[in-house]
Short mmCIF file of C-alpha atoms and ligand atoms in Angstrom, two decimals:
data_model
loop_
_atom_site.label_atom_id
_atom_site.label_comp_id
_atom_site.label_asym_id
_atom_site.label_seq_id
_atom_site.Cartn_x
_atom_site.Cartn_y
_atom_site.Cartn_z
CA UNK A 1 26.94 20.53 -4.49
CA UNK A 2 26.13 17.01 -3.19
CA UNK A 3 24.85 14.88 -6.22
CA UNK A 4 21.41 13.59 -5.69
CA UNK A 5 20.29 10.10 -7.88
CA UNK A 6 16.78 8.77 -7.87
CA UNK A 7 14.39 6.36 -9.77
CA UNK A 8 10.70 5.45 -10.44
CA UNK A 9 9.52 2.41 -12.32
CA UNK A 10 7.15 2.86 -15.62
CA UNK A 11 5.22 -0.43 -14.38
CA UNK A 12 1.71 1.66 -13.93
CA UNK A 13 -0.21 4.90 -13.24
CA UNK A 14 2.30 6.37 -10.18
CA UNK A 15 0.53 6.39 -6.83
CA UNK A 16 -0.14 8.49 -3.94
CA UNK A 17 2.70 6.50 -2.32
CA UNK A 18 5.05 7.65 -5.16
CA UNK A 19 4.09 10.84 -4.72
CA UNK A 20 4.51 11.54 -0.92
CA UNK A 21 7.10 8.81 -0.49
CA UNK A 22 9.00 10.10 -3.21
CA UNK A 23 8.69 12.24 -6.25
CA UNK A 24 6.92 15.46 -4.54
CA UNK A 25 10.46 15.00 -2.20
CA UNK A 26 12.23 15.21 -5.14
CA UNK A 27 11.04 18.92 -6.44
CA UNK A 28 12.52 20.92 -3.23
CA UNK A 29 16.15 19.05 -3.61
CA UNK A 30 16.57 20.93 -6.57
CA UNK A 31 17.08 24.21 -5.16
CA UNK A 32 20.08 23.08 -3.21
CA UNK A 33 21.37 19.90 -4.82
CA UNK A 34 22.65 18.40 -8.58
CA UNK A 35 19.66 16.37 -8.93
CA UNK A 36 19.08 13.35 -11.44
CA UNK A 37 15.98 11.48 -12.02
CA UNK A 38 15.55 8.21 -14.20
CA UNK A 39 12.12 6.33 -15.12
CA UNK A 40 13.73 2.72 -14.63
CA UNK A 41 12.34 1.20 -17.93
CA UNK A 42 14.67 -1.56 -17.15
CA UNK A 43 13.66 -2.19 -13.94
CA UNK A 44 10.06 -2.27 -14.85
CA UNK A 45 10.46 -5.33 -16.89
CA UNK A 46 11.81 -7.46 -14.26
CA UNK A 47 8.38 -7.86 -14.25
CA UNK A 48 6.18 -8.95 -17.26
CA UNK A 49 5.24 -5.28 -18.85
CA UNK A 50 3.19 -5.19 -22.36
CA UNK A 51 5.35 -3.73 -25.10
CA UNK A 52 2.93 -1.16 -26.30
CA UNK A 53 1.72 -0.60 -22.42
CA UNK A 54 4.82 -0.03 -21.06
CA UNK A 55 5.88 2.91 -23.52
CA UNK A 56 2.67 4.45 -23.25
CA UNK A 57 3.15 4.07 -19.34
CA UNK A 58 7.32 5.44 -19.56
CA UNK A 59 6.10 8.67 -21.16
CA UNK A 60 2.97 8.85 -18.43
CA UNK A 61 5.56 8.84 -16.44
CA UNK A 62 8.16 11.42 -17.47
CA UNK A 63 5.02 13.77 -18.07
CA UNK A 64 4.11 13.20 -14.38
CA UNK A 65 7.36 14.01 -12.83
CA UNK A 66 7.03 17.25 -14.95
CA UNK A 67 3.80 18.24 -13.93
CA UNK A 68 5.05 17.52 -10.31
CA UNK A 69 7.49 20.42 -10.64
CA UNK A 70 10.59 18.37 -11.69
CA UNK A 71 12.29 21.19 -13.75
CA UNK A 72 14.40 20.10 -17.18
CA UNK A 73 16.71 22.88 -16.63
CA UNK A 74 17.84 22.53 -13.34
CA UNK A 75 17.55 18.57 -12.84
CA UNK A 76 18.67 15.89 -15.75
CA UNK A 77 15.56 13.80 -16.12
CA UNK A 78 15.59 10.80 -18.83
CA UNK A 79 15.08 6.67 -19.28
CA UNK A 80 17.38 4.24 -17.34
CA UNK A 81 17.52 2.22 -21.04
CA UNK A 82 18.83 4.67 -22.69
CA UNK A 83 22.07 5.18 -21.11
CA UNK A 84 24.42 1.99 -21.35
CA UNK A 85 26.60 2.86 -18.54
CA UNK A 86 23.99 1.40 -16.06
CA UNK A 87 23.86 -2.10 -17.40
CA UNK A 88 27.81 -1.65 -18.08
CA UNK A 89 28.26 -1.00 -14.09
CA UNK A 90 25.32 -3.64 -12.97
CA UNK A 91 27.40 -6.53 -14.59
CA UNK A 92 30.38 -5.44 -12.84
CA UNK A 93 28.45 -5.30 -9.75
CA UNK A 94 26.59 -9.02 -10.11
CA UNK A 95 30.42 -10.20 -10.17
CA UNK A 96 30.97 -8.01 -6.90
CA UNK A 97 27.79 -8.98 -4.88
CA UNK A 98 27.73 -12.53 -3.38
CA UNK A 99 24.24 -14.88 -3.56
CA UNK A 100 24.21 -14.73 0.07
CA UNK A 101 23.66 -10.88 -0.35
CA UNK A 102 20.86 -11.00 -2.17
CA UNK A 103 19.27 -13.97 -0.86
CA UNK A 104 18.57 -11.64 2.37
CA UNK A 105 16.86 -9.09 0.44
CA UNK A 106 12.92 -8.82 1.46
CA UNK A 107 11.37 -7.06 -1.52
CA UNK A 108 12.66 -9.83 -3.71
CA UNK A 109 10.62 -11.97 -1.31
CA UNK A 110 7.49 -9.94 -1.30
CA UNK A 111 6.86 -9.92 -4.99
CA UNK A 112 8.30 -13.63 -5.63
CA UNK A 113 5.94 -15.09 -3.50
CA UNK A 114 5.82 -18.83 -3.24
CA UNK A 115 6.94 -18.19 -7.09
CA UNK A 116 10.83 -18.22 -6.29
CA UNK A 117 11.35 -20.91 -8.97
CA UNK A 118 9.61 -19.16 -12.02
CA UNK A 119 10.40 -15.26 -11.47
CA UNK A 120 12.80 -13.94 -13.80
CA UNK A 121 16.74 -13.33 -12.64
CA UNK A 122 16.40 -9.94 -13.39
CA UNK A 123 13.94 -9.36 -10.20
CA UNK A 124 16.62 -11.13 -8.11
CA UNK A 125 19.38 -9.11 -9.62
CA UNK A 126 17.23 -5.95 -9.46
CA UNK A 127 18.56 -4.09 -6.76
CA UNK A 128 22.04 -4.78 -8.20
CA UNK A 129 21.22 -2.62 -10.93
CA UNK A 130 20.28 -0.06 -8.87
CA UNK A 131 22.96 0.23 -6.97
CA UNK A 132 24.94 0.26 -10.68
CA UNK A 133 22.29 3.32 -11.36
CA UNK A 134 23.41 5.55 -8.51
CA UNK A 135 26.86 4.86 -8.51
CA UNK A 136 27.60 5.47 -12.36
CA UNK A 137 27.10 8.95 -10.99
CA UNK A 138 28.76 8.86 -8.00
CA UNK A 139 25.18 10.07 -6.51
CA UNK A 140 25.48 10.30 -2.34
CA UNK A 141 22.09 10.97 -1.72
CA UNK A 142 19.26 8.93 -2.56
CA UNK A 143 15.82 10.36 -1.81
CA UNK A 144 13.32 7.21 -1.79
CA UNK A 145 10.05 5.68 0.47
CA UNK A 146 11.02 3.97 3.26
CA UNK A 147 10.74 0.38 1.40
CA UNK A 148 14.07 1.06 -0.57
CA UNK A 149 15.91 1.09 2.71
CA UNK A 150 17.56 -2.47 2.76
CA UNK A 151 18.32 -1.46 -1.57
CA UNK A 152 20.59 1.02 0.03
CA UNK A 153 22.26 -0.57 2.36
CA UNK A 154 23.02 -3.13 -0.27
CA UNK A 155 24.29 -0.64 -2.70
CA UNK A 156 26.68 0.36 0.15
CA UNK A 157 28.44 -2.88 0.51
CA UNK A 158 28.46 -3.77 -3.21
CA UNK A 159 30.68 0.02 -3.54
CA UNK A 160 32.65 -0.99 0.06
CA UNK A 161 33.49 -4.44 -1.53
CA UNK A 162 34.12 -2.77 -5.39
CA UNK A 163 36.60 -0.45 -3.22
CA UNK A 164 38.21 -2.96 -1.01
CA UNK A 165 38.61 -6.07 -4.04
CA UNK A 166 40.16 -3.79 -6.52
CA UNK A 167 42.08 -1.08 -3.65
CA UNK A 168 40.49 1.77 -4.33
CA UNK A 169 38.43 4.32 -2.91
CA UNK A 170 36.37 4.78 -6.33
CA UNK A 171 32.85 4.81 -5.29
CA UNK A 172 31.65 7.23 -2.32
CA UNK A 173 29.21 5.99 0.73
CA UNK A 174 25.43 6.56 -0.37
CA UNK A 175 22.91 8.41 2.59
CA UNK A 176 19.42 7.51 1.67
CA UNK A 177 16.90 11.00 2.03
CA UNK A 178 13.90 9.10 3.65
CA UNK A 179 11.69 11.83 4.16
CA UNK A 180 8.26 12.99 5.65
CA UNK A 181 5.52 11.82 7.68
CA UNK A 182 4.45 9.39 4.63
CA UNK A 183 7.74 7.75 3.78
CA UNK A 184 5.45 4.45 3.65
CA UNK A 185 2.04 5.15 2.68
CA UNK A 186 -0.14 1.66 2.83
CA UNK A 187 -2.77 0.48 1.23
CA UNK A 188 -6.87 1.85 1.87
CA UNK A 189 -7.97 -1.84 2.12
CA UNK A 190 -5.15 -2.96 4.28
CA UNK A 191 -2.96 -1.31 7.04
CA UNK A 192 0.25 -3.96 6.85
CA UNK A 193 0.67 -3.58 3.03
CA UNK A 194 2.54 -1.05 1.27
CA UNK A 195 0.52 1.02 -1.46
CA UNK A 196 1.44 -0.19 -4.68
CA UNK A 197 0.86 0.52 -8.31
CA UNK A 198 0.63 -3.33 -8.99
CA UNK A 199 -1.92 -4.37 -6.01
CA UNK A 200 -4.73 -6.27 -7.74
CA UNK A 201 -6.86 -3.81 -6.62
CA UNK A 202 -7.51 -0.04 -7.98
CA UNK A 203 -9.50 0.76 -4.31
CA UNK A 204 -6.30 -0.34 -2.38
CA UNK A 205 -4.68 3.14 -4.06
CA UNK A 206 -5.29 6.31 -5.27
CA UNK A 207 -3.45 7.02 -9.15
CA UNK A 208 -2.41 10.25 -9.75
CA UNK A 209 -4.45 10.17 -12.66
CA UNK A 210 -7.62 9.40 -10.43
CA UNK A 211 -10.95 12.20 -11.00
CA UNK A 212 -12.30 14.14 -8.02
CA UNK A 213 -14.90 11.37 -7.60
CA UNK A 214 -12.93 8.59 -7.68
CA UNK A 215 -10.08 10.25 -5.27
CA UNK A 216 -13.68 10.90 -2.57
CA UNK A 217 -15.13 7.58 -3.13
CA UNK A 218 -11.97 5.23 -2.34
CA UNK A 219 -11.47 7.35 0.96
CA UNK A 220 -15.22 6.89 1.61
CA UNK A 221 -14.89 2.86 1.39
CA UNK A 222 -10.84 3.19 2.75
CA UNK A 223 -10.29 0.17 5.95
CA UNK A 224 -10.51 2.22 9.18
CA UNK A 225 -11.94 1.13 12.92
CA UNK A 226 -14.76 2.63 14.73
CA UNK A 227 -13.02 5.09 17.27
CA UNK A 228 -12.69 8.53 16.78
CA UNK A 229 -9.21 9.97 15.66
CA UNK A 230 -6.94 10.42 19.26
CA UNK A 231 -5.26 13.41 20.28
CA UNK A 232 -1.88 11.87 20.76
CA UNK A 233 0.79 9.99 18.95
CA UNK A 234 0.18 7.35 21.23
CA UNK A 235 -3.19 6.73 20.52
CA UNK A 236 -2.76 5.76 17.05
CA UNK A 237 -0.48 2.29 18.26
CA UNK A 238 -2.11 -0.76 17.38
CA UNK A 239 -4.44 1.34 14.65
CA UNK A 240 -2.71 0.88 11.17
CA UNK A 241 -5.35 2.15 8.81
CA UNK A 242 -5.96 5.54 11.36
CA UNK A 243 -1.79 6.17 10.90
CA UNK A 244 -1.97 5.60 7.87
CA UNK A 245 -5.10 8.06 6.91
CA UNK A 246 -3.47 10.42 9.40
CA UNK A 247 -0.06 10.61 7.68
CA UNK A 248 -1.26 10.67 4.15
CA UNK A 249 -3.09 14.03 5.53
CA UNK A 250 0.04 15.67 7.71
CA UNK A 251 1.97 14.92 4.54
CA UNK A 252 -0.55 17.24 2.26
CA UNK A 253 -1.02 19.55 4.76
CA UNK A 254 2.82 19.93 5.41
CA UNK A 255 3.05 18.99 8.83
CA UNK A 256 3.12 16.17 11.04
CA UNK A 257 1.24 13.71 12.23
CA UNK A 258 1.14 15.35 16.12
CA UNK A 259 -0.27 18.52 14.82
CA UNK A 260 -2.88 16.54 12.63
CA UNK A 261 -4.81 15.05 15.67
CA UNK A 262 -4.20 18.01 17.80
CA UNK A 263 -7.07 19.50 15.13
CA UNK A 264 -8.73 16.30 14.63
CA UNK A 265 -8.39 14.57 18.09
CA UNK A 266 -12.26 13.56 19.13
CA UNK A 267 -13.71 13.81 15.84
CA UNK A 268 -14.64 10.80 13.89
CA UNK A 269 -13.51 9.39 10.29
CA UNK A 270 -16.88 10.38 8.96
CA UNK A 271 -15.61 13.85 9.51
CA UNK A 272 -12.11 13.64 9.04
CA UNK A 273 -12.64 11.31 5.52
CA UNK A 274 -14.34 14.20 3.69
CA UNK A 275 -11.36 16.70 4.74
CA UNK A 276 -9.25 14.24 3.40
CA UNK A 277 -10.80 13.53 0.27
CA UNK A 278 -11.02 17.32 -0.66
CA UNK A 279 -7.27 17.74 0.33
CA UNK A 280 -6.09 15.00 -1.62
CA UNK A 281 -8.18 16.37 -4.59
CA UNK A 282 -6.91 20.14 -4.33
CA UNK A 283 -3.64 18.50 -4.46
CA UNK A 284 -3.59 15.82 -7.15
CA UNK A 285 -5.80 17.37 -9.57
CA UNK A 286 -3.77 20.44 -10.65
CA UNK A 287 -1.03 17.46 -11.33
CA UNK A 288 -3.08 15.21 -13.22
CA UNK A 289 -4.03 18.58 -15.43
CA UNK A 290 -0.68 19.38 -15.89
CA UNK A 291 0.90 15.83 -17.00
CA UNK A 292 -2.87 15.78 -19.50
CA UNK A 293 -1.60 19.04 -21.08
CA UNK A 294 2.09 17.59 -21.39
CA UNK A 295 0.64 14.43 -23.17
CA UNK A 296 -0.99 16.58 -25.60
CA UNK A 297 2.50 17.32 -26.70
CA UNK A 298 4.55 14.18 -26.38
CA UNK A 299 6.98 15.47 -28.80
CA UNK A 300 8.47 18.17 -25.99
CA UNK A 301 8.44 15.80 -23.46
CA UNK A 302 10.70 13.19 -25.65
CA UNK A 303 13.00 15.87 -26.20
CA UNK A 304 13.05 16.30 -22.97
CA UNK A 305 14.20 12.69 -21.95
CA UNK A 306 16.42 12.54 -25.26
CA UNK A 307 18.37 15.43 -23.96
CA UNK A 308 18.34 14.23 -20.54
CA UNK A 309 20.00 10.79 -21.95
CA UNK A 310 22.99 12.80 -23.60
CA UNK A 311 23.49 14.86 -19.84
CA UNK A 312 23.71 11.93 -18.19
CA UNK A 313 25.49 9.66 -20.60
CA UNK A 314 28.00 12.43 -20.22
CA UNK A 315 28.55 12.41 -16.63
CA UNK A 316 28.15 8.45 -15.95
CA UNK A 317 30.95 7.59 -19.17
CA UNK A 318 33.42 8.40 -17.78
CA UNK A 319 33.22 6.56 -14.23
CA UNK A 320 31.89 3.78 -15.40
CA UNK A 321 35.11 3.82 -17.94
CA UNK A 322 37.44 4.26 -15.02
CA UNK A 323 35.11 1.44 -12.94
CA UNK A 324 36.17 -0.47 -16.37
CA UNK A 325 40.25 0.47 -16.19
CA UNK A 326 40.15 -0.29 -12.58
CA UNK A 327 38.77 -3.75 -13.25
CA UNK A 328 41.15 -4.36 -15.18
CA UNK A 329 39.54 -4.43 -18.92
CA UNK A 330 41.66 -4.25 -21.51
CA UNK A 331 41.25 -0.44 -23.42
CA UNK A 332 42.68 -0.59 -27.13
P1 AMP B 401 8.47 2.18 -7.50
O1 AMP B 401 7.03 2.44 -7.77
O2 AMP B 401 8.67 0.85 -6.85
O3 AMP B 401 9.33 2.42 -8.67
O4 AMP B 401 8.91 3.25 -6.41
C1 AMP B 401 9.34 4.56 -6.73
C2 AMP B 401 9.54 5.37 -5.48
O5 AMP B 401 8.31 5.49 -4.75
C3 AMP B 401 10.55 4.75 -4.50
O6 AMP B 401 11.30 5.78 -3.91
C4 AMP B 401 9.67 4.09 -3.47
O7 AMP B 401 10.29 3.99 -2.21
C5 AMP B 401 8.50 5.05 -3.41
N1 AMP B 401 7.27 4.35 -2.99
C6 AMP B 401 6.64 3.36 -3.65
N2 AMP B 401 5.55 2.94 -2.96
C7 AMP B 401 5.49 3.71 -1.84
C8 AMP B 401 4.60 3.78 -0.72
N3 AMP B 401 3.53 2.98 -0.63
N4 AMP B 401 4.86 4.69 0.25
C9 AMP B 401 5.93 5.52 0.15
N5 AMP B 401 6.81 5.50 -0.86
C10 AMP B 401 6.60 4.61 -1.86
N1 LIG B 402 14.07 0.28 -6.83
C1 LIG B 402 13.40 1.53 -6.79
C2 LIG B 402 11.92 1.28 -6.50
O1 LIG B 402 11.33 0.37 -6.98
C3 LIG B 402 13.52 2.30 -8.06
C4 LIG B 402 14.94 2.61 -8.36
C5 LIG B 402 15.71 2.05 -9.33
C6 LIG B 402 15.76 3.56 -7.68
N2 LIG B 402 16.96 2.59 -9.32
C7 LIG B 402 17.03 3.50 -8.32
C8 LIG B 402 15.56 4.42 -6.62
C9 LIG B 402 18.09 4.28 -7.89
C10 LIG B 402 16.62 5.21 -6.20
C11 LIG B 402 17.88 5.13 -6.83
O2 LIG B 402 11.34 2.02 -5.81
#
């Protein structure tokens, strides 16, 4: 069985854009793959995150990823921190990546800013560690939104050049699973930026956590343009915030964007918002009622990561020892 790797960082409430892009991929991939998934607690902080916040928000998350249908005893699920072997790797792999790498990278650009001087190395550095978190595992499938693209191809060379420097063929070729009709779901208030847990602001997204009324209301007051929907693929060029509306729904629905406005073609949004709104809800809310009735027990769902920790601390040891022999590290 092909070994499947992903992440999700504890930096907020996890969005619609999580969900579709990623962690409602993740549930299927158990059936036919050896599937491990990691709250990145130490990604998170490359970032300023509040101490108390940001282990309130890690457990949010694990609970979330439960209710989603990520299953304990089929899938390892546990906290990046608490396995050592991914910082172990990462160094090795900030002495294997070269500036000029990283310098290209465009998410590092997005949330520096104009701020390049005063970020913290970490978020340069960042996608260093994740390629450290796949390959500890040897993972060769990565199933992620479509913004973690360029991350992959990154991790790729940092394994090619681990392999070639030290002449080996130690770490395997990673295939990112990009997947669905809402790999890259974008904002309500703006069609040419990405959905994200740390926009300024709560209308741009919907939280998983978000009521009934809150989930109807921000589709109400979501950016869209005065036509009516289009029956074709074509007609949705040049319209950003109708794609966008449109793939959120295909991706609920199960289908695809195509079929969507073959239903929808002609009608209006103040039709097709309302449909939206009450799909999103019949959706999200059994989720949200799930991860509330983990929370009421946070002792399970710690024993859940702490158990998850020792599985995967048991399968990333050992390669990241031999990453360590091959390096050339003393062992006494
Ligand atoms: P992050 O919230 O940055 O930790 O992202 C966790 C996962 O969600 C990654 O696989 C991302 O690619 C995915 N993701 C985040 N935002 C979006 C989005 N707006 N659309 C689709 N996927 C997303
Ligand atoms: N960088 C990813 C994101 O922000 C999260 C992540 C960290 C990840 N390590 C990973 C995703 C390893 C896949 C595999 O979305």
């Amino acid at each position: 069985m092909q070994r499947i790797f992903s992440g999700i960082q504890p930096s907020g409430v996890p969005t619609l854009g999580n969900y579709l892009g990623a962690m409602r991929n993740w549930v299927p991939l158990q059936d036919t793959h050896d599937c491990i998934y990691c709250v990145v607690d130490l990604h998170a902080i490359t970032q300023w995150q509040e101490p108390a916040q940001l282990a309130t928000q890690t457990r949010e998350m694990a609970a979330s990823l439960l209710a989603c249908g990520i299953d304990p005893r089929r899938s390892i699920l546990f906290l990046q921190s608490q396995v050592a072997a991914h910082v172990r790797l990462a160094w090795i792999f900030e002495c294997v990546a070269r500036l000029g790498w990283l310098n290209r990278m465009t998410q590092f650009k997005d949330k520096a800013g104009r701020n390049t001087e005063n970020v913290s190395a970490g978020l340069y550095t960042y996608p260093v560690l994740m390629a450290a978190d796949i390959l500890a595992y040897k993972a060769t499938r990565v199933p992620v939104g479509d913004d973690q693209r360029q991350h992959l191809e990154l991790a790729n060379d940092i394994a090619q050049k681990f392999n070639h420097d030290y002449g080996t063929e130690f770490f395997p070729a990673i295939e990112g699973l990009i997947m669905g009709p809402a790999a890259r779901v974008m904002s309500l208030r703006d069609g040419s930026k990405k959905m994200s847990k740390s926009d300024p602001s709560d209308q741009s997204r919907i939280n998983l956590n978000d009521s009934a009324d809150d989930i109807a209301q921000k589709i109400r007051r979501a950016k869209t343009d005065p036509e009516p929907l289009p029956s074709e693929l074509q007609g949705l060029e040049g319209r950003p915030e109708a794609r966008n509306l449109v793939g959120i729904y295909a991706a609920l629905a199960d289908t695809d964007h195509a079929s969507v406005l073959r239903e929808w073609g002609g009608q209006g949004f103040a039709a097709f918002k309302p449909a939206l709104a009450d799909l999103l809800v019949a959706k999200l809310e059994p989720i949200a009622m799930e991860a509330r009735r983990l929370l009421a027990d946070s002792a399970y769902v710690d024993q859940v990561l702490r158990e998850g920790a020792e599985r995967a601390a048991a399968i990333a040891d050992p390669i990241v020892a031999e990453a360590m022999r091959l390096v050339g590290f003393l062992k006494t």
